[in-house]
Structures are given as C-alpha cells and as structure tokens.
Short mmCIF file of C-alpha atoms in Angstrom, two decimals:
data_model
loop_
_atom_site.label_atom_id
_atom_site.label_comp_id
_atom_site.label_asym_id
_atom_site.label_seq_id
_atom_site.Cartn_x
_atom_site.Cartn_y
_atom_site.Cartn_z
CA MET A 30 73.30 96.00 104.26
CA GLU A 31 73.69 92.60 105.89
CA TYR A 32 75.73 89.75 104.41
CA ASP A 33 76.03 86.15 105.54
CA ALA A 34 79.54 85.35 104.31
CA LEU A 35 82.56 86.51 102.35
CA LEU A 36 83.56 84.21 99.48
CA TRP A 37 87.30 84.33 98.79
CA LEU A 38 87.42 83.62 95.06
CA SER A 39 90.74 82.68 93.50
CA PHE A 40 92.39 80.83 90.61
CA GLY A 41 93.44 77.63 92.33
CA GLY A 42 96.50 75.45 92.01
CA PRO A 43 97.70 71.86 92.43
CA GLU A 44 98.64 70.63 95.88
CA GLY A 45 100.54 67.51 94.86
CA PRO A 46 102.20 65.86 91.84
CA ASP A 47 99.08 63.91 90.87
CA ASP A 48 97.09 67.16 90.71
CA VAL A 49 99.31 68.93 88.19
CA LEU A 50 98.07 67.67 84.82
CA PRO A 51 94.36 67.57 85.81
CA PHE A 52 94.71 71.14 87.07
CA LEU A 53 96.36 72.30 83.83
CA GLU A 54 93.64 70.55 81.83
CA ASN A 55 91.04 72.51 83.82
CA VAL A 56 92.85 75.79 83.17
CA THR A 57 93.18 75.22 79.42
CA ARG A 58 89.90 73.42 78.71
CA GLY A 59 88.44 74.52 75.37
CA ARG A 60 91.54 76.45 74.32
CA GLY A 61 93.17 73.82 72.11
CA VAL A 62 96.47 73.86 74.01
CA PRO A 63 98.59 70.87 72.85
CA ARG A 64 99.46 68.24 75.43
CA SER A 65 103.16 68.86 74.79
CA ARG A 66 102.73 72.40 76.12
CA LEU A 67 100.87 71.10 79.20
CA LEU A 68 103.71 68.70 79.92
CA GLU A 69 106.21 71.55 79.57
CA VAL A 70 104.32 73.74 82.04
CA ALA A 71 103.81 70.76 84.35
CA GLU A 72 107.57 70.62 84.81
CA HIS A 73 107.46 74.11 86.31
CA TYR A 74 105.09 72.79 89.00
CA HIS A 75 107.11 69.61 89.53
CA HIS A 76 110.14 71.84 90.18
CA PHE A 77 108.27 72.75 93.40
CA GLY A 78 107.13 69.20 94.20
CA GLY A 79 103.92 69.54 92.21
CA VAL A 80 102.58 72.16 94.61
CA SER A 81 101.61 75.70 93.70
CA PRO A 82 101.99 78.18 96.55
CA ILE A 83 98.68 79.85 95.72
CA ASN A 84 96.29 77.77 97.87
CA ARG A 85 98.55 77.97 100.93
CA LEU A 86 98.94 81.72 100.50
CA ASN A 87 95.20 82.16 100.07
CA ARG A 88 94.54 80.22 103.29
CA GLU A 89 97.05 82.41 105.11
CA LEU A 90 95.38 85.54 103.75
CA ILE A 91 91.95 84.23 104.74
CA THR A 92 93.21 83.69 108.30
CA ALA A 93 94.59 87.24 108.36
CA VAL A 94 91.30 88.65 107.05
CA GLU A 95 89.29 86.66 109.61
CA LYS A 96 91.40 88.18 112.39
CA GLN A 97 90.90 91.68 110.97
CA LEU A 98 87.15 91.11 110.68
CA ALA A 99 86.98 89.90 114.28
CA ALA A 100 89.00 92.91 115.47
CA ALA A 101 86.53 95.15 113.65
CA SER A 102 83.58 93.30 115.27
CA ILE A 103 82.32 92.18 111.86
CA ASP A 104 80.67 88.77 112.04
CA LEU A 105 81.34 87.49 108.54
CA PRO A 106 82.64 83.95 107.96
CA VAL A 107 85.11 83.59 105.08
CA VAL A 108 84.64 80.73 102.61
CA PHE A 109 87.30 79.66 100.10
CA GLY A 110 86.50 78.78 96.47
CA ASN A 111 88.61 78.41 93.32
CA ARG A 112 88.00 78.50 89.58
CA ASN A 113 90.30 75.64 88.61
CA TRP A 114 90.96 73.40 91.60
CA ALA A 115 89.67 72.29 94.97
CA PRO A 116 88.13 73.83 96.91
CA THR A 117 85.99 74.81 93.94
CA VAL A 118 83.71 77.82 93.77
CA GLU A 119 80.83 75.48 92.87
CA ASP A 120 81.35 73.49 96.08
CA ALA A 121 81.67 76.68 98.13
CA VAL A 122 78.43 78.17 96.80
CA ALA A 123 76.62 74.83 97.14
CA GLU A 124 77.60 74.70 100.81
CA LEU A 125 76.54 78.32 101.36
CA THR A 126 73.20 77.47 99.76
CA ARG A 127 72.74 74.45 102.06
CA GLN A 128 73.47 76.68 105.03
CA GLY A 129 70.72 79.06 103.96
CA ALA A 130 72.93 82.02 103.10
CA ARG A 131 70.90 84.78 101.47
CA ARG A 132 73.52 87.38 100.52
CA VAL A 133 77.27 86.87 100.05
CA LEU A 134 80.14 89.25 99.29
CA VAL A 135 82.81 87.99 96.89
CA PHE A 136 86.45 89.06 97.11
CA PRO A 137 88.44 88.20 93.95
CA THR A 138 92.20 87.76 94.27
CA SER A 139 92.83 90.05 91.29
CA ALA A 140 93.13 93.80 91.69
CA TYR A 141 92.52 94.72 88.04
CA GLY A 142 90.02 94.85 85.19
CA GLY A 143 90.01 92.89 81.95
CA TYR A 144 88.57 89.55 80.96
CA SER A 145 90.94 87.21 82.82
CA ALA A 146 91.46 89.63 85.70
CA CYS A 147 87.81 90.51 86.33
CA ARG A 148 85.03 89.37 84.02
CA GLN A 149 86.00 85.71 84.30
CA TYR A 150 85.35 85.98 88.04
CA HIS A 151 81.82 87.17 87.22
CA GLU A 152 81.48 84.05 85.06
CA ASP A 153 82.68 81.90 87.98
CA ILE A 154 79.96 83.39 90.18
CA LEU A 155 77.25 82.86 87.56
CA ARG A 156 78.34 79.26 86.93
CA ALA A 157 78.41 78.42 90.65
CA ARG A 158 75.00 80.01 91.31
CA THR A 159 73.49 78.17 88.36
CA ALA A 160 74.86 74.88 89.68
CA ALA A 161 73.51 75.60 93.16
CA GLY A 162 70.00 76.21 91.86
CA PRO A 163 67.26 78.75 92.61
CA ALA A 164 68.02 78.87 96.34
CA ALA A 165 71.56 80.16 95.72
CA PRO A 166 72.36 83.36 97.63
CA GLU A 167 72.62 86.75 96.02
CA MET A 168 76.32 87.32 95.38
CA VAL A 169 77.98 90.74 95.19
CA LYS A 170 81.47 90.93 93.77
CA ILE A 171 83.76 93.55 95.33
CA ARG A 172 85.28 96.23 93.09
CA GLN A 173 88.77 96.41 91.64
CA TYR A 174 91.33 97.71 94.14
CA PHE A 175 94.57 98.37 92.22
CA ASP A 176 94.56 101.99 93.40
CA HIS A 177 93.50 101.46 97.01
CA PRO A 178 95.86 103.37 99.35
CA LEU A 179 96.66 100.27 101.41
CA PHE A 180 97.49 98.19 98.33
CA VAL A 181 99.76 100.95 97.05
CA ALA A 182 101.42 101.49 100.43
CA ALA A 183 102.13 97.77 100.88
CA ALA A 184 103.63 97.49 97.40
CA ALA A 185 105.69 100.68 97.87
CA ASP A 186 107.21 99.42 101.11
CA ALA A 187 108.11 96.16 99.38
CA VAL A 188 109.87 98.16 96.66
CA ARG A 189 111.80 100.17 99.25
CA ALA A 190 112.89 96.98 101.02
CA ALA A 191 114.01 95.43 97.73
CA HIS A 192 116.08 98.51 96.89
CA ARG A 193 117.74 98.40 100.31
CA SER A 194 118.71 94.81 99.57
CA ALA A 195 119.92 95.62 96.03
CA GLY A 196 121.98 98.62 97.05
CA GLY A 197 122.22 101.86 95.11
CA GLY A 198 121.71 102.21 91.39
CA ALA A 199 119.27 99.35 90.77
CA ARG A 200 116.73 99.85 87.98
CA THR A 201 113.08 99.36 89.01
CA VAL A 202 111.09 97.10 86.70
CA PHE A 203 107.37 96.56 87.27
CA THR A 204 105.87 93.44 85.75
CA ALA A 205 102.42 91.91 85.28
CA HIS A 206 100.92 88.90 83.54
CA SER A 207 100.77 89.50 79.79
CA VAL A 208 97.51 89.02 77.88
CA PRO A 209 96.77 88.94 74.15
CA GLU A 210 96.60 92.38 72.55
CA SER A 211 93.03 91.59 71.48
CA ALA A 212 92.03 90.92 75.10
CA ASP A 213 93.59 94.16 76.29
CA ARG A 214 91.85 96.15 73.57
CA ALA A 215 88.55 94.65 74.77
CA ALA A 216 89.28 95.33 78.45
CA GLY A 217 86.83 97.83 79.93
CA LEU A 218 84.24 99.78 77.98
CA PRO A 219 84.63 100.35 74.23
CA VAL A 220 83.63 104.00 74.69
CA GLU A 221 86.72 104.42 76.90
CA GLY A 222 88.99 102.94 74.25
CA GLY A 223 89.44 99.61 76.01
CA ARG A 224 92.82 98.64 77.47
CA ARG A 225 91.54 98.94 81.02
CA TYR A 226 93.88 96.14 82.13
CA SER A 227 97.14 97.66 80.84
CA ARG A 228 96.06 101.19 81.83
CA GLN A 229 95.32 100.07 85.39
CA ILE A 230 98.62 98.19 85.62
CA ALA A 231 100.42 101.32 84.41
CA GLU A 232 98.55 103.46 86.94
CA ALA A 233 99.35 101.09 89.80
CA ALA A 234 103.03 101.17 88.82
CA ARG A 235 102.95 104.97 88.71
CA LEU A 236 101.29 105.22 92.12
CA VAL A 237 103.68 102.75 93.75
CA ALA A 238 106.75 104.38 92.20
CA ALA A 239 105.62 107.81 93.40
CA GLU A 240 104.94 106.48 96.92
CA ALA A 241 108.37 104.80 96.98
CA GLY A 242 110.12 107.93 95.69
CA ILE A 243 111.23 106.38 92.40
CA ALA A 244 111.37 108.79 89.46
CA GLU A 245 112.29 106.37 86.67
CA TYR A 246 111.10 102.81 86.14
CA ASP A 247 110.05 100.35 83.43
CA LEU A 248 106.81 98.44 82.94
CA VAL A 249 107.09 95.06 81.26
CA TRP A 250 105.13 91.79 81.01
CA GLN A 251 105.62 88.13 81.76
CA SER A 252 104.20 84.62 81.52
CA ARG A 253 102.79 84.82 77.99
CA SER A 254 101.59 81.60 76.37
CA GLY A 255 99.93 80.56 73.13
CA PRO A 256 101.07 80.61 69.51
CA ALA A 257 103.88 82.98 68.60
CA GLU A 258 101.81 84.53 65.81
CA VAL A 259 99.25 85.88 68.32
CA PRO A 260 100.38 89.33 69.56
CA TRP A 261 100.59 89.72 73.36
CA LEU A 262 101.52 92.68 75.53
CA GLU A 263 105.27 93.29 75.35
CA PRO A 264 108.14 93.58 76.16
CA ASP A 265 108.70 90.35 78.06
CA ILE A 266 110.67 90.62 81.30
CA VAL A 267 113.44 88.28 80.12
CA ASP A 268 113.89 90.15 76.84
CA HIS A 269 113.90 93.43 78.75
CA LEU A 270 116.74 92.22 80.95
CA ASP A 271 118.77 91.74 77.76
CA VAL A 272 118.03 95.35 76.81
CA LEU A 273 118.98 96.66 80.24
CA HIS A 274 122.22 94.69 80.14
CA ALA A 275 123.05 96.24 76.76
CA ARG A 276 122.50 99.66 78.35
CA GLY A 277 124.95 98.87 81.12
CA VAL A 278 122.45 98.36 83.95
CA ARG A 279 124.15 96.33 86.70
CA ALA A 280 121.23 95.67 89.08
CA VAL A 281 117.43 95.40 88.91
CA VAL A 282 114.57 95.40 91.38
CA VAL A 283 111.66 93.51 89.82
CA VAL A 284 108.20 94.33 91.18
CA PRO A 285 105.36 91.86 90.34
CA ILE A 286 102.70 94.56 90.60
CA GLY A 287 100.17 92.48 88.67
CA PHE A 288 100.02 89.76 91.35
CA VAL A 289 98.61 89.97 94.87
CA SER A 290 100.61 86.94 96.08
CA ASP A 291 103.41 84.64 94.97
CA HIS A 292 101.67 82.62 92.26
CA LEU A 293 103.68 80.05 90.32
CA GLU A 294 104.18 82.72 87.64
CA VAL A 295 106.09 84.74 90.23
CA VAL A 296 108.19 81.99 91.79
CA TRP A 297 109.02 80.33 88.43
CA ASP A 298 108.94 83.02 85.75
CA LEU A 299 110.64 85.65 87.90
CA ASP A 300 112.52 83.86 90.68
CA ASN A 301 113.89 81.25 88.28
CA GLU A 302 113.84 82.26 84.60
CA ALA A 303 114.30 86.01 84.97
CA ARG A 304 116.81 85.62 87.79
CA GLU A 305 118.84 83.17 85.69
CA ARG A 306 118.91 85.59 82.75
CA ALA A 307 120.07 88.40 85.03
CA ALA A 308 122.77 86.16 86.48
CA ALA A 309 123.97 85.28 82.98
CA HIS A 310 124.50 89.01 82.43
CA GLY A 311 126.25 89.47 85.78
CA MET A 312 123.30 91.59 86.85
CA ALA A 313 122.14 91.70 90.48
CA PHE A 314 118.48 90.69 90.75
CA VAL A 315 116.14 91.41 93.68
CA ARG A 316 112.45 90.61 93.50
CA ALA A 317 110.08 92.71 95.61
CA ALA A 318 107.49 90.97 97.76
CA THR A 319 103.88 90.87 96.59
CA ALA A 320 101.37 93.06 98.42
CA GLY A 321 99.46 90.14 99.93
CA ALA A 322 102.40 89.40 102.24
CA ASP A 323 101.84 92.74 104.01
CA PRO A 324 99.30 92.95 106.90
CA ARG A 325 97.77 96.01 105.22
CA PHE A 326 96.40 93.79 102.47
CA ALA A 327 94.03 92.08 104.91
CA GLU A 328 93.19 95.50 106.33
CA MET A 329 92.29 96.64 102.81
CA VAL A 330 89.96 93.66 102.35
CA VAL A 331 88.07 94.67 105.48
CA GLU A 332 87.80 98.24 104.18
CA LEU A 333 86.36 96.92 100.92
CA VAL A 334 83.88 94.84 102.91
CA ARG A 335 82.84 97.93 104.89
CA GLU A 336 81.97 99.71 101.64
CA HIS A 337 79.09 97.23 101.39
CA THR A 338 78.22 96.50 105.02
CA SER A 339 78.51 100.04 106.37
CA GLY A 340 78.40 102.27 103.31
CA THR A 341 81.98 103.42 103.92
CA ARG A 342 83.19 105.81 101.23
CA PRO A 343 85.61 104.09 98.83
CA ARG A 344 89.25 105.11 99.15
CA LYS A 345 91.23 105.23 95.92
CA LEU A 346 94.24 107.14 94.63
CA SER A 347 93.57 107.34 90.90
CA ALA A 348 91.04 109.25 88.83
CA MET A 349 89.99 106.05 87.06
CA ALA A 350 86.38 105.10 87.68
CA ALA A 351 85.76 102.32 90.19
CA ALA A 352 84.67 99.19 88.37
CA GLY A 353 84.26 95.45 88.78
CA CYS A 354 81.38 95.38 91.27
CA SER A 355 78.35 93.43 90.11
CA ILE A 356 75.53 91.21 91.34
CA ASN A 357 75.07 87.49 90.61
CA GLY A 358 77.76 87.29 87.96
CA ALA A 359 76.43 89.94 85.60
CA PRO A 360 79.05 92.12 83.86
CA CYS A 361 79.66 95.32 85.81
CA ALA A 362 78.59 97.27 82.69
CA VAL A 363 77.10 96.36 79.33
CA GLY A 364 79.87 95.47 76.88
CA CYS A 365 82.60 95.62 79.54
CA CYS A 366 85.58 93.30 79.04
CA GLU A 367 83.89 91.20 76.37
CA PRO A 368 85.80 87.92 75.94
CA SER A 369 87.70 87.61 72.69
CA ARG A 370 88.63 84.33 71.04
CA ARG A 371 91.96 84.21 72.85
CA ALA A 372 91.13 86.35 75.86
CA GLN A 373 92.08 83.80 78.49
CA ARG A 374 95.64 83.84 79.81
#
C-alpha cells in the first residue's frame, strides 16, 4: 500500500524558559492540577534552562529515520507533530492536508499499550483530523513495538554497557513511568484482564534481561503525580533504592525501559533524584541509555513502516498479541484502554 508521509507523533516539551508554564498548562488541562504543583514541576525544567531534551532528541531520531528510509529506497517524508507543544500534531496534519496527502503512517514515540501510552495517541490523531476537515488524509497508526527484536537488542546492549561501567555485583533495576492503578486495570481489553501496560513493561524487562544475560532484576516505577490518596503503580524507584540499601546492595544499574529517549522524567527523576538518593546511601548508580540512542531504533522504525508499505511480516519476541494499530484515531479494539477519570499521567 502507498503512503504519502510518516507522521512522527510525540509528547512535546518546552524549548525555552517562557515555554515552561504554558506547556505544563497544556499537559494538565482539565485535570484540576493546582498551580503550586505546576510551579514545582516547572523548576525541574528550569534546572535545564527551561528546555526539555525531548524535541531535540525527536529531531535527531527523525534525521536518523530519514537516512534509513533513503538507504532502503523508501520515498516517505517524515513530519513532526506533538500533543502538547510546537510543532503541534494539528499543525502537522493541517500542512499534510494542504499538500494533498491522501494516506499517512503515524509512528508514536511510545512502545506500549494503555491509555497514556497508546489510546491518547489515537485521540491526538482524531483531534488533528477533525481540525483539518474532510480533506484530511487517512491516518494509520503503527503498532506497539515493546517486543520488537531491535528494540530489545538496543536496550540489552545499553544494559551491558551500564554494567561494564558499574563493575561487578550491581543490581539491575528496570523502571517505567507509573500510572494510576485504575488506568492500568483499564489498559487493554477487559476480557484479557486489563493491565496491558504493566504486563508489557514486565515482558520488555524480561526480554531485555534475558538478552543481556541477567538472571535477577527488579521492576519499579517512577514519576508519579496526583493526590497521595490515589493508588499508582508501585514501588517508586527512590523508595526501592532505600530497600536495596537496607539489603546491603552497593551498586545499581537503572534501566528506563519505559522510555524510548531521555525525556525530562529520565534526566530529572533518575539522573538527579534517584542518583542523589543512591549517593546518600553510598550506592554506586549507573543509568543505562534509552533505546532511541541506538542506531537500531531507527532501523526498527523502518521495519515497522515496511509492515504497511510492503506487507513485511511483523517481528516480535513475545507471545502477546500485536496491538495499537488503528485507522483515523479509532481505538484499536472496542473497549480497549478506556480512559478512566485519572487515566492521564
């Protein structure tokens, strides 16, 4: 099947101090987050000059994917669009519509299922197509890829490199963005028992650990927000470091398996807060690189594109059903990842 473009769909982030609060207001709109909390989180961004690394990293990944597409003789321009900041997905789809695009593939920068990790990207597509009007192109979102061999291989090599840096005896700790328990229960299809997000994270950790030759590891969560009375996935990475210290662990390798690149949640919550807690315990701390830094990530994107342009058979390492692919922003299955009242991260 022929496509006119590949839309690179991501979360977005501020690119200067004046962007920080407007960006956070976009992220939290309709969620009743108090301004005091926004100001607190804003300080995390101002620690880095008011700039999130996410847009720069996405542009670098887009360049890498464009080179891989050209090498594979695939004529498919890549367009960048974000949910929460410029360049917006609405502007990207409006421009594609003006150019007369008829069919567009969409690559989301999240490897997993769940409301925030998958279904919200469907909503982004629907919102942007609605804004563009009846001439908007058909848009096909690419499937989840947490168990793609190239994703797993890239992450496993990053774990090996981190362990070489940490020396012998370091404990491996996989981490991903926490979500409310209610959102995780609603992730996936009810008939499957929900929890598609946490089950996929656990499977990705298992696959990467096996590839890296690691027999024992922990899976924890990070970056929770919201009222304390709302249950989220636990344990938190910082609390878990306290537990490991009490057990006599002297070194950790932390693997942000839930992230494809170094979002602010990685460079602040792990590289600052978690690292500081480890240092307070006299514990060596090494953080593994995210998979997007590896050239195989761009190669994987091209493979995922070929599944649609050439009918290439999907490659995956788990027995979990492939999911997340849909047309024009519809859910990938009826009842899949229904949003709960506090589903958004």
